[in-house]
PDB file of C-alpha atoms in Angstrom:
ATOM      1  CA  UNK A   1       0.000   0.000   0.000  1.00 46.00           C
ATOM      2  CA  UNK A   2       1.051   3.107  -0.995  1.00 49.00           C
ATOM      3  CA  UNK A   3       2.186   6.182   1.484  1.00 50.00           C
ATOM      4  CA  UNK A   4      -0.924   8.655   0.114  1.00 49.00           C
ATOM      5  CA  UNK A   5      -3.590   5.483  -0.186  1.00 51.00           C
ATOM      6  CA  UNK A   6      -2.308   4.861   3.623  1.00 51.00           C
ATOM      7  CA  UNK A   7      -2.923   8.473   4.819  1.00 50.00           C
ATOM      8  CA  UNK A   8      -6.312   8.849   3.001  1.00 51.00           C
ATOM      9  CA  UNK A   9      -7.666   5.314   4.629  1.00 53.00           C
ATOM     10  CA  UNK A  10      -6.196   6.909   7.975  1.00 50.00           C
ATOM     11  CA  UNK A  11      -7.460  10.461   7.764  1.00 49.00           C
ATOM     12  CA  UNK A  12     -10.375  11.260   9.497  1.00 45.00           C
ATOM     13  CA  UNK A  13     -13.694  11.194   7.981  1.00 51.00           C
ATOM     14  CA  UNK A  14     -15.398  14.709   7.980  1.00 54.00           C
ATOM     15  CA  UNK A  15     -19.128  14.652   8.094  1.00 52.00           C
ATOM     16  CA  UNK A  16     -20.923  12.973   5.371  1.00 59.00           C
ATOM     17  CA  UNK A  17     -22.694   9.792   5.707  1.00 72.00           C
ATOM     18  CA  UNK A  18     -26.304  11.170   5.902  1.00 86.00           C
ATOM     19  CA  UNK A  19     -27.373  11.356   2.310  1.00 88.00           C
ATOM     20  CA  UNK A  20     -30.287   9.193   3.050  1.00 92.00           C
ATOM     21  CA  UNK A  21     -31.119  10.956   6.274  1.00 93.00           C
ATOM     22  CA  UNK A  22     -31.152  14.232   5.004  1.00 94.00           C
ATOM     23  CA  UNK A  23     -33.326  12.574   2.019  1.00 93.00           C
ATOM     24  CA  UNK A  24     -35.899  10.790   4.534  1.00 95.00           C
ATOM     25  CA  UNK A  25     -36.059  14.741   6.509  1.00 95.00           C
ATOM     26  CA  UNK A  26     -36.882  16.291   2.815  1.00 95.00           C
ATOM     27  CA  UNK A  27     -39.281  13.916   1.858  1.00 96.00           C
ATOM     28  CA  UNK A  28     -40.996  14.614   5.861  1.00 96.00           C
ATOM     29  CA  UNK A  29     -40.902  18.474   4.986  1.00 96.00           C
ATOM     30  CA  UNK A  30     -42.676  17.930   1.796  1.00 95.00           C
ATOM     31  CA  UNK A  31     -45.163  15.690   3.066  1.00 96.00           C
ATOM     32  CA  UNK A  32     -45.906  18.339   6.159  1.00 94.00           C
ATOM     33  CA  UNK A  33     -45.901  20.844   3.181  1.00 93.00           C
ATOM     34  CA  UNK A  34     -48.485  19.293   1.304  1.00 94.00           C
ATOM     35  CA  UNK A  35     -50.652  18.400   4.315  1.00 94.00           C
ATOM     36  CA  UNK A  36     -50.821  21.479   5.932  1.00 93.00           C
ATOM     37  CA  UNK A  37     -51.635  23.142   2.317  1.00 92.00           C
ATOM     38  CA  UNK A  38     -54.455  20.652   2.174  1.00 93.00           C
ATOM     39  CA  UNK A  39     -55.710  21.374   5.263  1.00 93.00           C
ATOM     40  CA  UNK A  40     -55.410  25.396   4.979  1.00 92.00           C
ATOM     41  CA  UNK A  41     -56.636  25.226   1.389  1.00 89.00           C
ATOM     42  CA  UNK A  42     -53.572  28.054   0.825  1.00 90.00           C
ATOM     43  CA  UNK A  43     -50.379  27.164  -0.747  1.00 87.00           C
ATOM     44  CA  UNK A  44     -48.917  29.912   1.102  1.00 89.00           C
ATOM     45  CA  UNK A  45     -49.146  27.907   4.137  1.00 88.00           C
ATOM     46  CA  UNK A  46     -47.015  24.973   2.620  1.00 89.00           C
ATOM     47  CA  UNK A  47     -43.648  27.745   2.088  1.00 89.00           C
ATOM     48  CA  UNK A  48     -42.713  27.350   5.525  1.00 92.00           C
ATOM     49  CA  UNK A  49     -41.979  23.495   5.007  1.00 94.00           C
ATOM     50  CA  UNK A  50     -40.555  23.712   1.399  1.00 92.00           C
ATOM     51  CA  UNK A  51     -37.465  25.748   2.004  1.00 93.00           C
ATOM     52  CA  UNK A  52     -36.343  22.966   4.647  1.00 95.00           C
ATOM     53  CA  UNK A  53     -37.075  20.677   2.547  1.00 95.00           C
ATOM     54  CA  UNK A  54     -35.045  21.982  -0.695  1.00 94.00           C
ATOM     55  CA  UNK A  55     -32.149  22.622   1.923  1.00 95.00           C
ATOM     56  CA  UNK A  56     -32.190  19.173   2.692  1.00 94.00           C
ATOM     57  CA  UNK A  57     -32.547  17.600  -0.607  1.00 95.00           C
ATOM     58  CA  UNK A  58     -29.217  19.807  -1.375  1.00 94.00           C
ATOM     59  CA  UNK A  59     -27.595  18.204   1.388  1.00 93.00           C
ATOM     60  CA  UNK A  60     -28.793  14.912   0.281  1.00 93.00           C
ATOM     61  CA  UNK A  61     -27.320  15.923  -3.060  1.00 92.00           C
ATOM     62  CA  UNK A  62     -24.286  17.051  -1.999  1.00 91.00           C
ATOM     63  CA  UNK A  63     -23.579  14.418   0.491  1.00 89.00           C
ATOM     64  CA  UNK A  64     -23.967  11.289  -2.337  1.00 86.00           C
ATOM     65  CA  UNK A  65     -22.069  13.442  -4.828  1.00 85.00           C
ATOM     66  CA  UNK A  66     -18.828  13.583  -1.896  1.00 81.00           C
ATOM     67  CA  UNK A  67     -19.405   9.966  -1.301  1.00 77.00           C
ATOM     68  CA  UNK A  68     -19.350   9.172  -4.737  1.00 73.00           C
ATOM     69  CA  UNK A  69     -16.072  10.764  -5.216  1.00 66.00           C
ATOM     70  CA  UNK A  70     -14.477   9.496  -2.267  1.00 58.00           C
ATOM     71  CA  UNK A  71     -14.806   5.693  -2.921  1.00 51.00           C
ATOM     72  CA  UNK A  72     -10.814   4.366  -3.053  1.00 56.00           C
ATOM     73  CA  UNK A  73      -9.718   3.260  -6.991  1.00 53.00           C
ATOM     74  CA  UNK A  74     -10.163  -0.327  -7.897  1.00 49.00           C
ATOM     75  CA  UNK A  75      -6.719  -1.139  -8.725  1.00 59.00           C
ATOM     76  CA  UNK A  76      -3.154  -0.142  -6.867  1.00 83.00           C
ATOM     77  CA  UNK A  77      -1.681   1.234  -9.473  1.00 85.00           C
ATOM     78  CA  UNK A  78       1.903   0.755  -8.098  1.00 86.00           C
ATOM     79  CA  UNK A  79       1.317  -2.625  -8.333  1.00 87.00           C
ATOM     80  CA  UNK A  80      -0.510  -2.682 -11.644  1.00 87.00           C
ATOM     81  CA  UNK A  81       2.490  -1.006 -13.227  1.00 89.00           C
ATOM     82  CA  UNK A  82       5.385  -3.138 -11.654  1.00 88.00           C
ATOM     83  CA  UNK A  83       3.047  -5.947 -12.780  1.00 87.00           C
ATOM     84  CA  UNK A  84       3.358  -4.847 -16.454  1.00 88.00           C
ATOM     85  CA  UNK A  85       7.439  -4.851 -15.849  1.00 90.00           C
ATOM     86  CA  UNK A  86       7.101  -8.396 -15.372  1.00 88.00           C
ATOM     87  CA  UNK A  87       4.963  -8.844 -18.728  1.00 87.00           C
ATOM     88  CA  UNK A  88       7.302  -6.993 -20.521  1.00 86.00           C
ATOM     89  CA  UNK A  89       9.992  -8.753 -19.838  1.00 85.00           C
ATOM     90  CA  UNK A  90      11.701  -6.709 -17.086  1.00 87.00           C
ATOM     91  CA  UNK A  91      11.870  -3.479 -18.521  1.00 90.00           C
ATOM     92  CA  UNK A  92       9.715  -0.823 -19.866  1.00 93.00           C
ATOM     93  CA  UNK A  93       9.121   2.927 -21.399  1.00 93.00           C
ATOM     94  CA  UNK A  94       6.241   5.326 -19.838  1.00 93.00           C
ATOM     95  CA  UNK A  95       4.479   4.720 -23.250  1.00 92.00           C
ATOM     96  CA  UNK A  96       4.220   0.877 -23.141  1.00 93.00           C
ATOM     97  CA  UNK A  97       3.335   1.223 -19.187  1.00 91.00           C
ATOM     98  CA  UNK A  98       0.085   3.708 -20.254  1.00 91.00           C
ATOM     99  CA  UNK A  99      -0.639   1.064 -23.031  1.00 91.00           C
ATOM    100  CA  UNK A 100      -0.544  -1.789 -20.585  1.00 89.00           C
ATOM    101  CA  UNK A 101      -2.160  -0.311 -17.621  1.00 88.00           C
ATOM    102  CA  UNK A 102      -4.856   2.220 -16.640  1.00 86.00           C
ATOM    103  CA  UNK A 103      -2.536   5.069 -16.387  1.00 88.00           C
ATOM    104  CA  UNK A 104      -2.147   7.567 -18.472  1.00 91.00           C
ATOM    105  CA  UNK A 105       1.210   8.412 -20.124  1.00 92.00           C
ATOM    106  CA  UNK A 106       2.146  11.029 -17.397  1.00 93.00           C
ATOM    107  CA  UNK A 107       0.979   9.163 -14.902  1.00 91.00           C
ATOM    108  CA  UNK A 108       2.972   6.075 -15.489  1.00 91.00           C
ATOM    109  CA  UNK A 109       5.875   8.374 -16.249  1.00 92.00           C
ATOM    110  CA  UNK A 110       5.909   9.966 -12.896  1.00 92.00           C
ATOM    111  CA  UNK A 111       5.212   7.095 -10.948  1.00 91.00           C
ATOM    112  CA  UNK A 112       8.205   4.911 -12.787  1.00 93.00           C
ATOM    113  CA  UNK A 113      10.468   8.148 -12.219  1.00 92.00           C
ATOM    114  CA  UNK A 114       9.331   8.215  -8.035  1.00 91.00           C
ATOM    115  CA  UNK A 115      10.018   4.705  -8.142  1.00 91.00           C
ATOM    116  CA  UNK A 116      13.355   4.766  -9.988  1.00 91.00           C
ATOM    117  CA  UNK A 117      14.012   7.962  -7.382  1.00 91.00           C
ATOM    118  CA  UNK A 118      13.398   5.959  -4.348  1.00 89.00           C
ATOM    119  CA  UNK A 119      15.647   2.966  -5.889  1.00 88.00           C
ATOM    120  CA  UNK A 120      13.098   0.885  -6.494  1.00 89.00           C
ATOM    121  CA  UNK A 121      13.784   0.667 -10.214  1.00 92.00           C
ATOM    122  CA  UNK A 122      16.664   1.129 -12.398  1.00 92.00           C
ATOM    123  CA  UNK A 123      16.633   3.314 -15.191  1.00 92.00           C
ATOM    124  CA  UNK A 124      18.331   2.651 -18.386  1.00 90.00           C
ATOM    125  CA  UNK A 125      18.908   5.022 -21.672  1.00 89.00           C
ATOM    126  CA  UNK A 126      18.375   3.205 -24.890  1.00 88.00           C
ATOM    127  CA  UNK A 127      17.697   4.663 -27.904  1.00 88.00           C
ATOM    128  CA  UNK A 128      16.791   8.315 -27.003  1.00 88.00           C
ATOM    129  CA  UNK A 129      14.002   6.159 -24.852  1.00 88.00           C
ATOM    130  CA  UNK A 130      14.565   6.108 -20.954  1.00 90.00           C
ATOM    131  CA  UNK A 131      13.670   2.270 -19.857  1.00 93.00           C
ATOM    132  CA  UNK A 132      12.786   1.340 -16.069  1.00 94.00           C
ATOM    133  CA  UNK A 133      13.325  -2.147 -14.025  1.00 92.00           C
ATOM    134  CA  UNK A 134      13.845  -3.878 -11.520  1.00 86.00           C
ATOM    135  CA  UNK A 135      17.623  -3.361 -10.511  1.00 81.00           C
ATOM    136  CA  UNK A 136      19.864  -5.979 -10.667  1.00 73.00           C
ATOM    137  CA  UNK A 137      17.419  -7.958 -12.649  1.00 60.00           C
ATOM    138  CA  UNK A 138      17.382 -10.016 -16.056  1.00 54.00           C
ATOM    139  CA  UNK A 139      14.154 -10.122 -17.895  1.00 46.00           C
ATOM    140  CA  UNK A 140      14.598 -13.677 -17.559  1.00 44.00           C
ATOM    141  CA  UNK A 141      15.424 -13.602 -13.914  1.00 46.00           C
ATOM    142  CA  UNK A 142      11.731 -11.608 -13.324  1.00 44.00           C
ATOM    143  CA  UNK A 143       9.941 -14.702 -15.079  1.00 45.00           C
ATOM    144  CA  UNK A 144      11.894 -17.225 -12.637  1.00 49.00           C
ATOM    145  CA  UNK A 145      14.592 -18.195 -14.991  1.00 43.00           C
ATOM    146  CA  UNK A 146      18.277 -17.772 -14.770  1.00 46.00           C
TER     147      UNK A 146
END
């Protein structure tokens, strides 16, 4: 697990969580709206309960739209992109790590370059083309031959 996927599964929640209880209180507001408008025969009487109840449906709105945003990505992608090392045959350029994973081309470059910075991979100029793996590692070696 990553350092920043650590810290966000550690860091606090703040708020949220009450989508469907601020739904249920907008749906009670409207409900109280449309009664009391029924039983003073004045939709005046209802405005007192329908700006509650749009506030609430906003929260309700806004809540599900954080929690949609906030659910954690599918796939680690430090793993996803050391795995397509190993299919490659131990080494491999940004390009061919975007093509082979979900990352994008400057996404797979930066996180080949942190990992290369941190000495996790060893980086290798061929061709004009800058080529990370494993260090001290074969292609063969990375399948389990010699």
């Amino acid at each position: 697990m990553s350092d920043l996927e650590r810290r966000k599964r550690e860091e606090p929640k703040r708020g949220g969580g009450n989508g469907y209880l601020y739904l249920a209180f907008g749906i009670g507001f409207v409900v109280a709206a449309l009664m009391v408008i029924a039983t003073a025969g004045v939709l005046a009487a209802g405005v007192g309960f329908v700006i509650p109840a749009a506030i609430f449906f906003g929260l309700a709105a806004r809540d599900f739209q954080n929690r949609r945003h906030a659910l954690p990505q599918p796939v680690n992608k430090e793993r996803e992109i050391l795995s397509a090392i190993r299919d490659n045959g131990g080494s491999i350029t940004p390009t061919e790590a975007a093509m082979e994973t979900s990352l994008t081309v400057r996404e797979a470059d930066g996180m080949l370059s942190e990992l290369a910075g941190g000495g996790h991979l060893a980086v290798e100029s061929r061709d004009g083309a800058l080529f990370y793996s494993l260090p001290g590692r074969r292609g063969g070696e990375i399948e389990g031959r010699p």
